[in-house]
mmCIF file of C-alpha atoms and ligand atoms in Angstrom:
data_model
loop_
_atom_site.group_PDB
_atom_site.id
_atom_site.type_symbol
_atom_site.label_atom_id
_atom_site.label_comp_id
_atom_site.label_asym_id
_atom_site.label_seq_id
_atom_site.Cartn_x
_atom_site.Cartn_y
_atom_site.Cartn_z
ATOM 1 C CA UNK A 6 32.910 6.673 14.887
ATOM 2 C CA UNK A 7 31.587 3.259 15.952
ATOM 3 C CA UNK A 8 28.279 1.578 14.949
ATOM 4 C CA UNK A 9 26.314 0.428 17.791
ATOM 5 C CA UNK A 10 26.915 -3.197 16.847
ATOM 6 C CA UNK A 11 28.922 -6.620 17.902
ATOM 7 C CA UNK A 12 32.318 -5.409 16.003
ATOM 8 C CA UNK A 13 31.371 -1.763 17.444
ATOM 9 C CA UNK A 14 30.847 -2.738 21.580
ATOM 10 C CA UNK A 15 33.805 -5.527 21.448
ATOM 11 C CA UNK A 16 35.932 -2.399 19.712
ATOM 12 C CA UNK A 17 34.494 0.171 22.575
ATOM 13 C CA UNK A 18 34.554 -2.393 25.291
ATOM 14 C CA UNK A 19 37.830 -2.886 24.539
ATOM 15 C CA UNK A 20 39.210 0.654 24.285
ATOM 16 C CA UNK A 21 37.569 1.287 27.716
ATOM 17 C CA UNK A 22 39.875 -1.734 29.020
ATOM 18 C CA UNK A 23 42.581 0.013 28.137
ATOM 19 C CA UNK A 24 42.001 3.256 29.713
ATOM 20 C CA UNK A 25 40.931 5.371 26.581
ATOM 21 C CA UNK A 26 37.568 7.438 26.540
ATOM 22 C CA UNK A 27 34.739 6.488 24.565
ATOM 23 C CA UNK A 28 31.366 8.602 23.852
ATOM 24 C CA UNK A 29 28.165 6.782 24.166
ATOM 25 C CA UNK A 30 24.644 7.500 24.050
ATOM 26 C CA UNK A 31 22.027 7.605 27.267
ATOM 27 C CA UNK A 32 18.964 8.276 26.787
ATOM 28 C CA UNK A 33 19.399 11.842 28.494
ATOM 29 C CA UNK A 34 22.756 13.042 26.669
ATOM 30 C CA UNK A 35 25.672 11.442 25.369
ATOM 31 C CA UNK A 36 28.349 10.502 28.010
ATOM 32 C CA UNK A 37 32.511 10.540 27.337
ATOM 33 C CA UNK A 38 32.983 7.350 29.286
ATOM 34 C CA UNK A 39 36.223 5.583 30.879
ATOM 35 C CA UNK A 40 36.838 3.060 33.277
ATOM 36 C CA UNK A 41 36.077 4.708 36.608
ATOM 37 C CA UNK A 42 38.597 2.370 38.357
ATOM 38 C CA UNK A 43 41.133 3.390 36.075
ATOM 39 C CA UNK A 44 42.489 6.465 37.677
ATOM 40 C CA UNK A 45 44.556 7.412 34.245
ATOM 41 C CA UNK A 46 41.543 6.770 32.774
ATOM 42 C CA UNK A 47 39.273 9.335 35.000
ATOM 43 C CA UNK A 48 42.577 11.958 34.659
ATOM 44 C CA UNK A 49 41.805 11.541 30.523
ATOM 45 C CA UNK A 50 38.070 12.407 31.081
ATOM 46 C CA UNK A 51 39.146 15.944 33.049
ATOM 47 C CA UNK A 52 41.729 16.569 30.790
ATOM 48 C CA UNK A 53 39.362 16.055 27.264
ATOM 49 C CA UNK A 54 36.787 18.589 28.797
ATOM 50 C CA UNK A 55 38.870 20.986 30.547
ATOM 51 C CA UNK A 56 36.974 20.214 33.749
ATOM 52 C CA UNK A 57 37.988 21.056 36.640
ATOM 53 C CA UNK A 58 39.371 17.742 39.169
ATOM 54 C CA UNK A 59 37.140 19.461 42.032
ATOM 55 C CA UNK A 60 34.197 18.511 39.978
ATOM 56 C CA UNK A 61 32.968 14.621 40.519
ATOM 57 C CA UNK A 62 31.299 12.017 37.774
ATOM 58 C CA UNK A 63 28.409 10.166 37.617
ATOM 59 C CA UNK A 64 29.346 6.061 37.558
ATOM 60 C CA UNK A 65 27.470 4.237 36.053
ATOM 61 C CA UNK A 66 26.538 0.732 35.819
ATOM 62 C CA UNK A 67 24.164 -1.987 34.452
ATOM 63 C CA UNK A 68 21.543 -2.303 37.566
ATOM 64 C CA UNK A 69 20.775 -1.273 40.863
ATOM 65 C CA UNK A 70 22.094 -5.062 42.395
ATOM 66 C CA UNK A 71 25.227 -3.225 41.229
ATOM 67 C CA UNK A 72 24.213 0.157 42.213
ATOM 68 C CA UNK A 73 24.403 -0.864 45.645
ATOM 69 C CA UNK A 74 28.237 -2.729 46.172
ATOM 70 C CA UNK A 75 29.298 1.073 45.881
ATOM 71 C CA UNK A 76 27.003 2.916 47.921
ATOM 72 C CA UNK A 77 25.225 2.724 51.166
ATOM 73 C CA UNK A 78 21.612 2.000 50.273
ATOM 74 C CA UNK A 79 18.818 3.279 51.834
ATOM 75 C CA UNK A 80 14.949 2.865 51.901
ATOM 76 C CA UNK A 81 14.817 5.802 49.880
ATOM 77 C CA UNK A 82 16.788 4.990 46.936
ATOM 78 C CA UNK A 83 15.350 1.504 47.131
ATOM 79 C CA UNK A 84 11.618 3.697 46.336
ATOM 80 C CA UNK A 85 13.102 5.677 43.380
ATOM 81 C CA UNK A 86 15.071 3.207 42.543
ATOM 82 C CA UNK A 87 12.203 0.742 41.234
ATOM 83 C CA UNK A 88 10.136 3.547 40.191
ATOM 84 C CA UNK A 89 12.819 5.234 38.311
ATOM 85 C CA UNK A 90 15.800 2.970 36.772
ATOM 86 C CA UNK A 91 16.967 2.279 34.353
ATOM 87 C CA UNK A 92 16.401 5.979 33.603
ATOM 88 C CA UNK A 93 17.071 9.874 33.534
ATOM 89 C CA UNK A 94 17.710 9.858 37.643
ATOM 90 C CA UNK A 95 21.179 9.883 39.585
ATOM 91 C CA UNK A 96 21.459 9.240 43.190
ATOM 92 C CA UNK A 97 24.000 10.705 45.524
ATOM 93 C CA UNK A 98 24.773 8.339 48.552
ATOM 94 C CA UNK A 99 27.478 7.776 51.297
ATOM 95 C CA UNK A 100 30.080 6.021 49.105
ATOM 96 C CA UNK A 101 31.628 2.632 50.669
ATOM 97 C CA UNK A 102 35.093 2.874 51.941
ATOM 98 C CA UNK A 103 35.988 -0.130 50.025
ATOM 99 C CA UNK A 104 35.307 0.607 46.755
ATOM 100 C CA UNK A 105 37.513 -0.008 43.726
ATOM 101 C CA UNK A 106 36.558 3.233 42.070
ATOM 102 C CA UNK A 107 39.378 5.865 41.554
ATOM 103 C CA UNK A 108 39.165 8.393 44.013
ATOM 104 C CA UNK A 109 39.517 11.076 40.994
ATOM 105 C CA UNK A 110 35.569 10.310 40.073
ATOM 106 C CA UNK A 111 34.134 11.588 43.869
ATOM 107 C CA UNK A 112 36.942 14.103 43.646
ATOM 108 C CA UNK A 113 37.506 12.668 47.336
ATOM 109 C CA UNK A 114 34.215 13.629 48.618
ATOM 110 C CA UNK A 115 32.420 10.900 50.676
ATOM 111 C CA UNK A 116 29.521 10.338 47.989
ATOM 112 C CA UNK A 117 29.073 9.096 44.966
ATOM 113 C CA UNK A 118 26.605 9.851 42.154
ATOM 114 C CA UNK A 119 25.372 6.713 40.457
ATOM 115 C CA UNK A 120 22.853 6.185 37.421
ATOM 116 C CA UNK A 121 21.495 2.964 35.664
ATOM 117 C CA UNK A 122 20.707 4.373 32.266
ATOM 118 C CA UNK A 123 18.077 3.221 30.123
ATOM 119 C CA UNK A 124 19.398 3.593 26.383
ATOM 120 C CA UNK A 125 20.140 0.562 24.832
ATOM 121 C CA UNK A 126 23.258 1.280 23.653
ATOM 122 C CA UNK A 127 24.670 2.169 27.010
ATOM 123 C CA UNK A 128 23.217 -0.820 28.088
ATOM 124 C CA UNK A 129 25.224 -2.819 25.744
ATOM 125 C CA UNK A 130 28.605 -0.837 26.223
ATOM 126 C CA UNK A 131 28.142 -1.511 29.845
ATOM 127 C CA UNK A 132 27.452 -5.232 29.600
ATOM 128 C CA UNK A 133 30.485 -5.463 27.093
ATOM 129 C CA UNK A 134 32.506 -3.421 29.250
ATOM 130 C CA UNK A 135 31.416 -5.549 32.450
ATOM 131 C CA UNK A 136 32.749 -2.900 35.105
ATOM 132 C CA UNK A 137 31.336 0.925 36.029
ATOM 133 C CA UNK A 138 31.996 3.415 33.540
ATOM 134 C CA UNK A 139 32.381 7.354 34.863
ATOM 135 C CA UNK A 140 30.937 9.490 32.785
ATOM 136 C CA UNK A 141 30.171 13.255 32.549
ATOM 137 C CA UNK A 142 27.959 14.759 29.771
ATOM 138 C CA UNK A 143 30.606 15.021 26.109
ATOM 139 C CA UNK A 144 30.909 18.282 26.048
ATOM 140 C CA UNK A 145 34.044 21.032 26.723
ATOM 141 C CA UNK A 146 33.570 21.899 30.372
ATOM 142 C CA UNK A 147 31.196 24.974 30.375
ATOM 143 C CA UNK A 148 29.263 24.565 26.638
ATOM 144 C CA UNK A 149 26.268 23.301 25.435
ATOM 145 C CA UNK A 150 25.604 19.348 26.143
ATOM 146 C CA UNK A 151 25.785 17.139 22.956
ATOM 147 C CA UNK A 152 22.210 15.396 22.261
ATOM 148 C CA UNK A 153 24.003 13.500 19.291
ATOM 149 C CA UNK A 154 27.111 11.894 17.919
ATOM 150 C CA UNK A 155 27.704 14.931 15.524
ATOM 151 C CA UNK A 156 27.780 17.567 18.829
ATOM 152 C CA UNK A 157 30.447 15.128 19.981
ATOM 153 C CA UNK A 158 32.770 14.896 17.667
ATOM 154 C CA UNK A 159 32.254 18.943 17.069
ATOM 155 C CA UNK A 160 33.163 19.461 19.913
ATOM 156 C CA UNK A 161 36.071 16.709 21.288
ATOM 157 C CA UNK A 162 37.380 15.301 18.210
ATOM 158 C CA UNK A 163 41.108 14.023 18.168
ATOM 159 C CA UNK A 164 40.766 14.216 22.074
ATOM 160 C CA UNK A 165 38.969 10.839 22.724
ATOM 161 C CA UNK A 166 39.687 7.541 21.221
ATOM 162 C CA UNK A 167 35.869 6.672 19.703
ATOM 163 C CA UNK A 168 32.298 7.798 19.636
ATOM 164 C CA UNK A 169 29.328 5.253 19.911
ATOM 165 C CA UNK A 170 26.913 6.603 17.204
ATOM 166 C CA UNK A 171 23.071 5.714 18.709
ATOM 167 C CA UNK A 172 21.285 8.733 16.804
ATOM 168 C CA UNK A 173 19.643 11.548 19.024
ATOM 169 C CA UNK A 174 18.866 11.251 22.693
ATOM 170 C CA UNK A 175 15.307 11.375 23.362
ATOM 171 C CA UNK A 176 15.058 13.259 26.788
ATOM 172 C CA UNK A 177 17.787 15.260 26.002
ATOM 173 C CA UNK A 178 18.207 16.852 29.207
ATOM 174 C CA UNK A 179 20.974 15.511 31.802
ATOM 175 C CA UNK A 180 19.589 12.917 34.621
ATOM 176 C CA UNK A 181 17.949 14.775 37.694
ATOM 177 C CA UNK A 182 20.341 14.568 40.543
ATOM 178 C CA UNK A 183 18.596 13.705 43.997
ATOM 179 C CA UNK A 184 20.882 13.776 47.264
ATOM 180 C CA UNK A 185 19.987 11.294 49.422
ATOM 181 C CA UNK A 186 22.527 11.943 52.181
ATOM 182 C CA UNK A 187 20.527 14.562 54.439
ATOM 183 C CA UNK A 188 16.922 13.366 53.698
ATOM 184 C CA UNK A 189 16.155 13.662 49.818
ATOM 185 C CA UNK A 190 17.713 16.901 48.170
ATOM 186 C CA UNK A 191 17.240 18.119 44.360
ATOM 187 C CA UNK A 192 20.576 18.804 43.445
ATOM 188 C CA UNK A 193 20.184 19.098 39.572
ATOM 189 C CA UNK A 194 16.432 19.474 38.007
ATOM 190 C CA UNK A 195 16.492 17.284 35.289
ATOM 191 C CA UNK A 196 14.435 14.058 32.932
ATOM 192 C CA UNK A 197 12.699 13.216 35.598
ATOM 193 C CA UNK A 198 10.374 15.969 36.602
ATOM 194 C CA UNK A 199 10.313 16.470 40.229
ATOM 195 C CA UNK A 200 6.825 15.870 40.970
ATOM 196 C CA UNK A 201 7.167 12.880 39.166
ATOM 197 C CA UNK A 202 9.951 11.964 42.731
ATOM 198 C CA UNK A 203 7.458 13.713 44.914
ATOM 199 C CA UNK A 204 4.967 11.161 43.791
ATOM 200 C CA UNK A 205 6.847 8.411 44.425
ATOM 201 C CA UNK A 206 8.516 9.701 47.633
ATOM 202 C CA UNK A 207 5.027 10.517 49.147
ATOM 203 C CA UNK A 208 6.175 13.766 49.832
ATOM 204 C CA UNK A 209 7.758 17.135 48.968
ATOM 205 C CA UNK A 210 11.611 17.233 48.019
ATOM 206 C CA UNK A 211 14.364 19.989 49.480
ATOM 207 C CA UNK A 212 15.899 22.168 47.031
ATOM 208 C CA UNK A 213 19.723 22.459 46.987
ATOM 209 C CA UNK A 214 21.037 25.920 48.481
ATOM 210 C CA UNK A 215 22.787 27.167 45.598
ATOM 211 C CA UNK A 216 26.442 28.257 46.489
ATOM 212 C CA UNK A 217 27.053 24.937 48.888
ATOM 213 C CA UNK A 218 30.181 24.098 46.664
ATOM 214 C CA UNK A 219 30.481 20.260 48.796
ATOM 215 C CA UNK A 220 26.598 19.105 47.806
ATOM 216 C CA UNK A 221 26.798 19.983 44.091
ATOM 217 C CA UNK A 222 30.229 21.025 43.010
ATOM 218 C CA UNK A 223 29.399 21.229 39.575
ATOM 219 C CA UNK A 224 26.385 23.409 39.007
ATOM 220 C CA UNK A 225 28.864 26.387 37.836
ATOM 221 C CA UNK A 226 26.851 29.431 37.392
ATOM 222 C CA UNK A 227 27.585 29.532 33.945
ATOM 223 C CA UNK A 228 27.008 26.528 32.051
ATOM 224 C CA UNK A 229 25.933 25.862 28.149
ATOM 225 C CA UNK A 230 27.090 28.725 27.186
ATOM 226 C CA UNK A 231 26.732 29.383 23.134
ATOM 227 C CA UNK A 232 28.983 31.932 21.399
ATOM 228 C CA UNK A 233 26.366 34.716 21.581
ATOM 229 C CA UNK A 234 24.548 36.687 24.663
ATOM 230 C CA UNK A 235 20.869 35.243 25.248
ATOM 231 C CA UNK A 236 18.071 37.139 26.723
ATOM 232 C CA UNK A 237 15.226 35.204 28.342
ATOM 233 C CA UNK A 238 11.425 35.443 28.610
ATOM 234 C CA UNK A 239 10.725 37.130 25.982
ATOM 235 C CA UNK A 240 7.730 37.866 24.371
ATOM 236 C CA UNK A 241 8.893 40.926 21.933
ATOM 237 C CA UNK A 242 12.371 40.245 20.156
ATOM 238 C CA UNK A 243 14.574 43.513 19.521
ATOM 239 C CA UNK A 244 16.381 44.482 16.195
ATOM 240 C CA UNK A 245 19.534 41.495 16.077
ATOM 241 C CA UNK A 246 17.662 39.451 17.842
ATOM 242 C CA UNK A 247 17.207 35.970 16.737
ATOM 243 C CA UNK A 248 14.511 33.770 18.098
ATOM 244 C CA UNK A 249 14.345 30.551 20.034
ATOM 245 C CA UNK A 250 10.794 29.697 20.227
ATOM 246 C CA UNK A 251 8.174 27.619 22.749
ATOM 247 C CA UNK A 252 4.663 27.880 21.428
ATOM 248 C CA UNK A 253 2.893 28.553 18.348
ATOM 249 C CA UNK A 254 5.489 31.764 17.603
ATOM 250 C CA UNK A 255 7.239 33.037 14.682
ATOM 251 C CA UNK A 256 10.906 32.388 15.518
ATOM 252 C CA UNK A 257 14.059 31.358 13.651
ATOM 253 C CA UNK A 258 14.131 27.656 15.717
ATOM 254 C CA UNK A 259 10.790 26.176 17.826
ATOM 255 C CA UNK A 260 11.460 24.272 20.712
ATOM 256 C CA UNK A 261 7.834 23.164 20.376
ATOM 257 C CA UNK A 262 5.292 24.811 18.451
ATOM 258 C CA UNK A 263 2.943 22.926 19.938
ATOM 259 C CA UNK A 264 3.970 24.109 23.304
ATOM 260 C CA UNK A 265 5.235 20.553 24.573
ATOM 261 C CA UNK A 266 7.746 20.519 27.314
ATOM 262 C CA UNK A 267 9.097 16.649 26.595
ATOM 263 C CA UNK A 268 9.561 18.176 22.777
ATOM 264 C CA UNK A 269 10.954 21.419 24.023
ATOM 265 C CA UNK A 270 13.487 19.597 26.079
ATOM 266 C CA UNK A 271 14.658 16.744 23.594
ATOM 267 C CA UNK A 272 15.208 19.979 21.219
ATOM 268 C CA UNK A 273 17.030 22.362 23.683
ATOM 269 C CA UNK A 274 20.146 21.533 23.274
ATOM 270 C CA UNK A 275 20.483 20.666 19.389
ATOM 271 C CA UNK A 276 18.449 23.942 19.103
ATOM 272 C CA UNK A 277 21.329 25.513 21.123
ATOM 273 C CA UNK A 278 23.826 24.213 18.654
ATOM 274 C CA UNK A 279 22.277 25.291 15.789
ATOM 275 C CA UNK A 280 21.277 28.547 17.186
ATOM 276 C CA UNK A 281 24.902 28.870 17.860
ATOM 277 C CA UNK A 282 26.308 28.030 14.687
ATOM 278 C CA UNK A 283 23.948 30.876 13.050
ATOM 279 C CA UNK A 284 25.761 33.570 15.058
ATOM 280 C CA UNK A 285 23.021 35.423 15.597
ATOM 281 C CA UNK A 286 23.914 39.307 17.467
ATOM 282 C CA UNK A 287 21.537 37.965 20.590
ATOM 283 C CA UNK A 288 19.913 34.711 20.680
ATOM 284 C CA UNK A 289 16.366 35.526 22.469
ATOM 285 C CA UNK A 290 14.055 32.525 24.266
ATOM 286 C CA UNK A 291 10.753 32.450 24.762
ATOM 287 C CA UNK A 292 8.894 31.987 27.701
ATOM 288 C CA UNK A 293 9.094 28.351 29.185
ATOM 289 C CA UNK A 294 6.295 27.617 31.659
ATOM 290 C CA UNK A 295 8.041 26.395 35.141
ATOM 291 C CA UNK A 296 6.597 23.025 35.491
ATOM 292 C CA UNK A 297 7.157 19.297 34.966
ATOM 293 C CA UNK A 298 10.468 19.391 32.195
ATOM 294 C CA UNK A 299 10.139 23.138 32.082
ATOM 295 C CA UNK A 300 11.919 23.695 35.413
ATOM 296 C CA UNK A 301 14.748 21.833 33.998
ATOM 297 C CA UNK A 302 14.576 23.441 30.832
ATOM 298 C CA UNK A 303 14.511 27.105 32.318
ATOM 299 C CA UNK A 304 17.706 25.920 34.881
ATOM 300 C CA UNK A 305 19.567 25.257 31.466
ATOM 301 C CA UNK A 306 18.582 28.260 30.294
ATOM 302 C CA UNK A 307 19.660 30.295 32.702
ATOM 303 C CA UNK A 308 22.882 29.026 32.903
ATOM 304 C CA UNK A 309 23.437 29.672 29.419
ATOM 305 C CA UNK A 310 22.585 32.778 30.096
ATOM 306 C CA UNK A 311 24.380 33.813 32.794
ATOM 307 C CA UNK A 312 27.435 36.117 32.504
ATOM 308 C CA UNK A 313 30.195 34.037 31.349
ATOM 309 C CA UNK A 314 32.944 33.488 33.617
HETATM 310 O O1 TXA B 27 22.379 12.631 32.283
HETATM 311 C C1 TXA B 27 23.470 12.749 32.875
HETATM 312 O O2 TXA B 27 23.547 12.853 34.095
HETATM 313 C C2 TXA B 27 24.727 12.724 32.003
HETATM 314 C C3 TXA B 27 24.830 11.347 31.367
HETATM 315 C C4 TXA B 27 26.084 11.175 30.563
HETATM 316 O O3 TXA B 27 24.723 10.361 32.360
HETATM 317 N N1 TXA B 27 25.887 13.037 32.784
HETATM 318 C C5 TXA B 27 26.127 14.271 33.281
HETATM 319 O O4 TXA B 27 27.340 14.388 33.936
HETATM 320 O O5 TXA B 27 25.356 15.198 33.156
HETATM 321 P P1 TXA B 27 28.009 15.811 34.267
HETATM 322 O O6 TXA B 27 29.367 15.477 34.762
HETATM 323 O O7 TXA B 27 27.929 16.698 33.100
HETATM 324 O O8 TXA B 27 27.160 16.340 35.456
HETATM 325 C C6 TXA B 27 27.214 15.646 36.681
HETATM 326 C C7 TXA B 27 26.889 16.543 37.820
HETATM 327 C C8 TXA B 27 27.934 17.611 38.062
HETATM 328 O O9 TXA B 27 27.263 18.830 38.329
HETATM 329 C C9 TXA B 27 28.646 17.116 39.322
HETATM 330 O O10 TXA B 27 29.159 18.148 40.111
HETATM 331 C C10 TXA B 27 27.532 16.395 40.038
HETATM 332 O O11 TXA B 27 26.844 15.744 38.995
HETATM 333 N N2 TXA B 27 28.047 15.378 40.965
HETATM 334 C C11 TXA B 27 28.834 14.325 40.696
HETATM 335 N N3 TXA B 27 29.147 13.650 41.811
HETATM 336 C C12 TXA B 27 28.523 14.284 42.833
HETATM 337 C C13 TXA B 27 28.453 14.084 44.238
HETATM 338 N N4 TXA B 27 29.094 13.092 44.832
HETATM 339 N N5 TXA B 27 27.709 14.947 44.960
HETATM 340 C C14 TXA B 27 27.056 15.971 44.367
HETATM 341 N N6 TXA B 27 27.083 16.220 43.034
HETATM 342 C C15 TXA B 27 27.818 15.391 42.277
HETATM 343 MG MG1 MG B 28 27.711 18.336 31.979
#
C-alpha cells in the first residue's frame, strides 16, 4: 500500500519505470496501471487479471495536448473533449502509426482508447510518471470492479507490485466509451450520462451493435459477476433472496434510499462486494429507472447477471 504522497508517487512513479503494475485511483474506478510503452509491462497487466490479449486498454495521460500525439483528432473529440476532460469519458480514435505505445494495449487494432482522468491522485501518478500509463479497471478479468483500495488488494494481492490508496471513487462507474471512428458511437454507457454527450454533440449518439467483437472487444456478456445468481427488477423478493435496494425499500444494502442515481452508482459496486461477501442464496435488485447514470447502472447489472461463462 502507498500513501498518496511525495515518498508515495516518487515510489509508484518509479515502479512504473521499471515495468511493474501499480493500482491507482480515478475518479470512476481504480486502474492497475503500467507503462503502456513497456510491452513486458502491458503482458504483466493481462497476466494479473487473467484477461484475455484480444481485449485492448485504455491509455491514459495528463491532457488532451497529449491526448492528441497518439491519435488522429477530430472536430468531434475536440467538442467533448473541452466539455468533458479531465473526466469519466474515453475516446476511441484512429491511432497514429508512429506511436511509441506497445502494440499489446490496442491488441493490434487500428484505435486507441484514451482518457484524461480527473482524480487527483491519478493526476499526480501521471505527472510523476511523465509518460501514458495503460490501464484497465483492478479487478480479475470477469468480477466486480474495485471502487476502493481494499477491493484491490482483495482481489490482486501478491500479483502487482503496489496500490495507490486515494479512498473511494466518487462516480464509481467505469468512463463512458464513445467511438469516434464512424461518426460518434456509444460503445460503453458509463459516468458520463449520454445525454449529457448528446448535449454537447448537438445531436443524438449511435448505439454500439452488440456482438461486433472489432468496435468493443471487451464488453463480454458476462461481466461483474459476484459468487451468487442475481435476479433483476424486482419488486417482490422470494424466500433466499437477499435484497439490493434503489428507493425508499426495505432491503439488506440501498443503493440509494433516496432514489439518487449519482448515489446509486458510486455504491454499485462496493454494494456488489459486500453483497457478495454475505453469500446470500440469490442476490435480488431493485428496479433502476433507465435514465441519466441509470442506463449505466442497469448495463452493469445485467452483466452481472448474465449466465456466467
Ligand atoms: O473508467 C475506466 O474506463 C477505467 C479506469 C481505470 O480508467 N478503465 C476501464 O478499463 O474500465 P477496462 O479495461 O476495464 O475497460 C476498457 C474497455 C474494454 O471493454 C475494452 O475492450 C474497451 O475499453 N476498449 C479498449 N480499447 C478499445 C478500442 N480501441 N476500441 C474499442 N474498445 C476498446
Ligand atoms: Mg473492467
Amino acid at each position: 500500500m502507498l500513501t498518496p504522497d511525495a515518498t508515495g508517487y516518487t515510489r509508484a512513479a518509479a515502479l512504473l519505470g521499471e515495468g511493474q503494475l501499480v493500482a491507482f485511483p480515478t475518479e470512476t474506478v481504480y486502474g492497475l496501471g503500467g507503462d503502456a510503452r513497456n510491452d513486458m509491462a502491458v503482458a504483466r497487466i493481462f497476466e494479473a487479471k487473467g484477461r484475455p490479449r484480444f481485449n485492448p486498454l485504455i491509455v491514459h495521460v495528463p491532457s488532451a495536448k497529449v491526448a492528441r500525439t497518439y491519435v488522429d483528432w477530430t472536430d468531434e473529440a475536440d467538442r467533448l473533449a473541452s466539455a468533458f476532460w479531465p473526466g469519466p469519458m474515453t475516446l476511441v480514435l484512429p491511432l497514429k502509426p508512429d506511436s511509441d505505445l506497445s502494440p499489446l494495449v490496442t491488441a493490434d487494432l487500428p484505435t486507441l482508447a484514451i482518457r484524461v482522468p480527473e482524480h487527483p491522485v491519478a493526476k499526480s501518478l501521471l505527472e510523476a510518471f511523465g509518460g501514458p500509463v495503460a490501464a484497465p479497471s483492478a479487478n480479475p478479468s470477469g468480477k466486480i470492479s474495485p471502487t476502493s483500495a481494499a477491493h484491490v488488494s482483495a482481489g490482486l494481492s501478491g500479483r502487482i507490485a503496489g496500490i495507490l490508496d486515494g479512498g473511494t471513487c466518487g462516480v464509481g462507474l467505469e468512463s463512458t466509451i464513445l467511438g469516434l471512428v464512424d461518426g460518434p458511437t456509444l460503445l460503453r454507457p458509463g459516468g458520463l450520462p449520454q445525454e449529457a454527450v448528446e448535449a454537447a454533440l448537438g445531436a443524438p449518439i449511435a448505439h454500439h451493435q452488440s456482438g461486433d467483437p472489432l468496435t468493443a472487444p471487451g464488453q463480454m456478456t458476462s461481466h461483474y459477476a459476484p459468487g451468487a445468481p442475481m435476479r433483476l427488477n424486482v419488486t417482490k423478493i422470494r424466500a433466499g433472496e437477499s435484497l439490493l435496494g434503489f428507493g425508499p425499500v426495505e432491503a439488506r444494502l440501498n443503493l440509494s434510499r433516496a432514489g439518487d442515481l449519482t448515489e446509486a452508482a458510486a455504491n454499485l459496486f462496493g454494494h456488489l462486494h459486500a453483497m457478495d461477501a454475505l453469500k446470500p442464496e440469490v442476490i435480488a435488485v431493485s428496479p433502476i429507472p433507465d435514465h441519466g447514470l441509470g442506463r449505466a447502472i442497469n448495463d452493469r447489472l445485467r452483466r452481472a447477471a448474465a449466465p456466467r461463462t
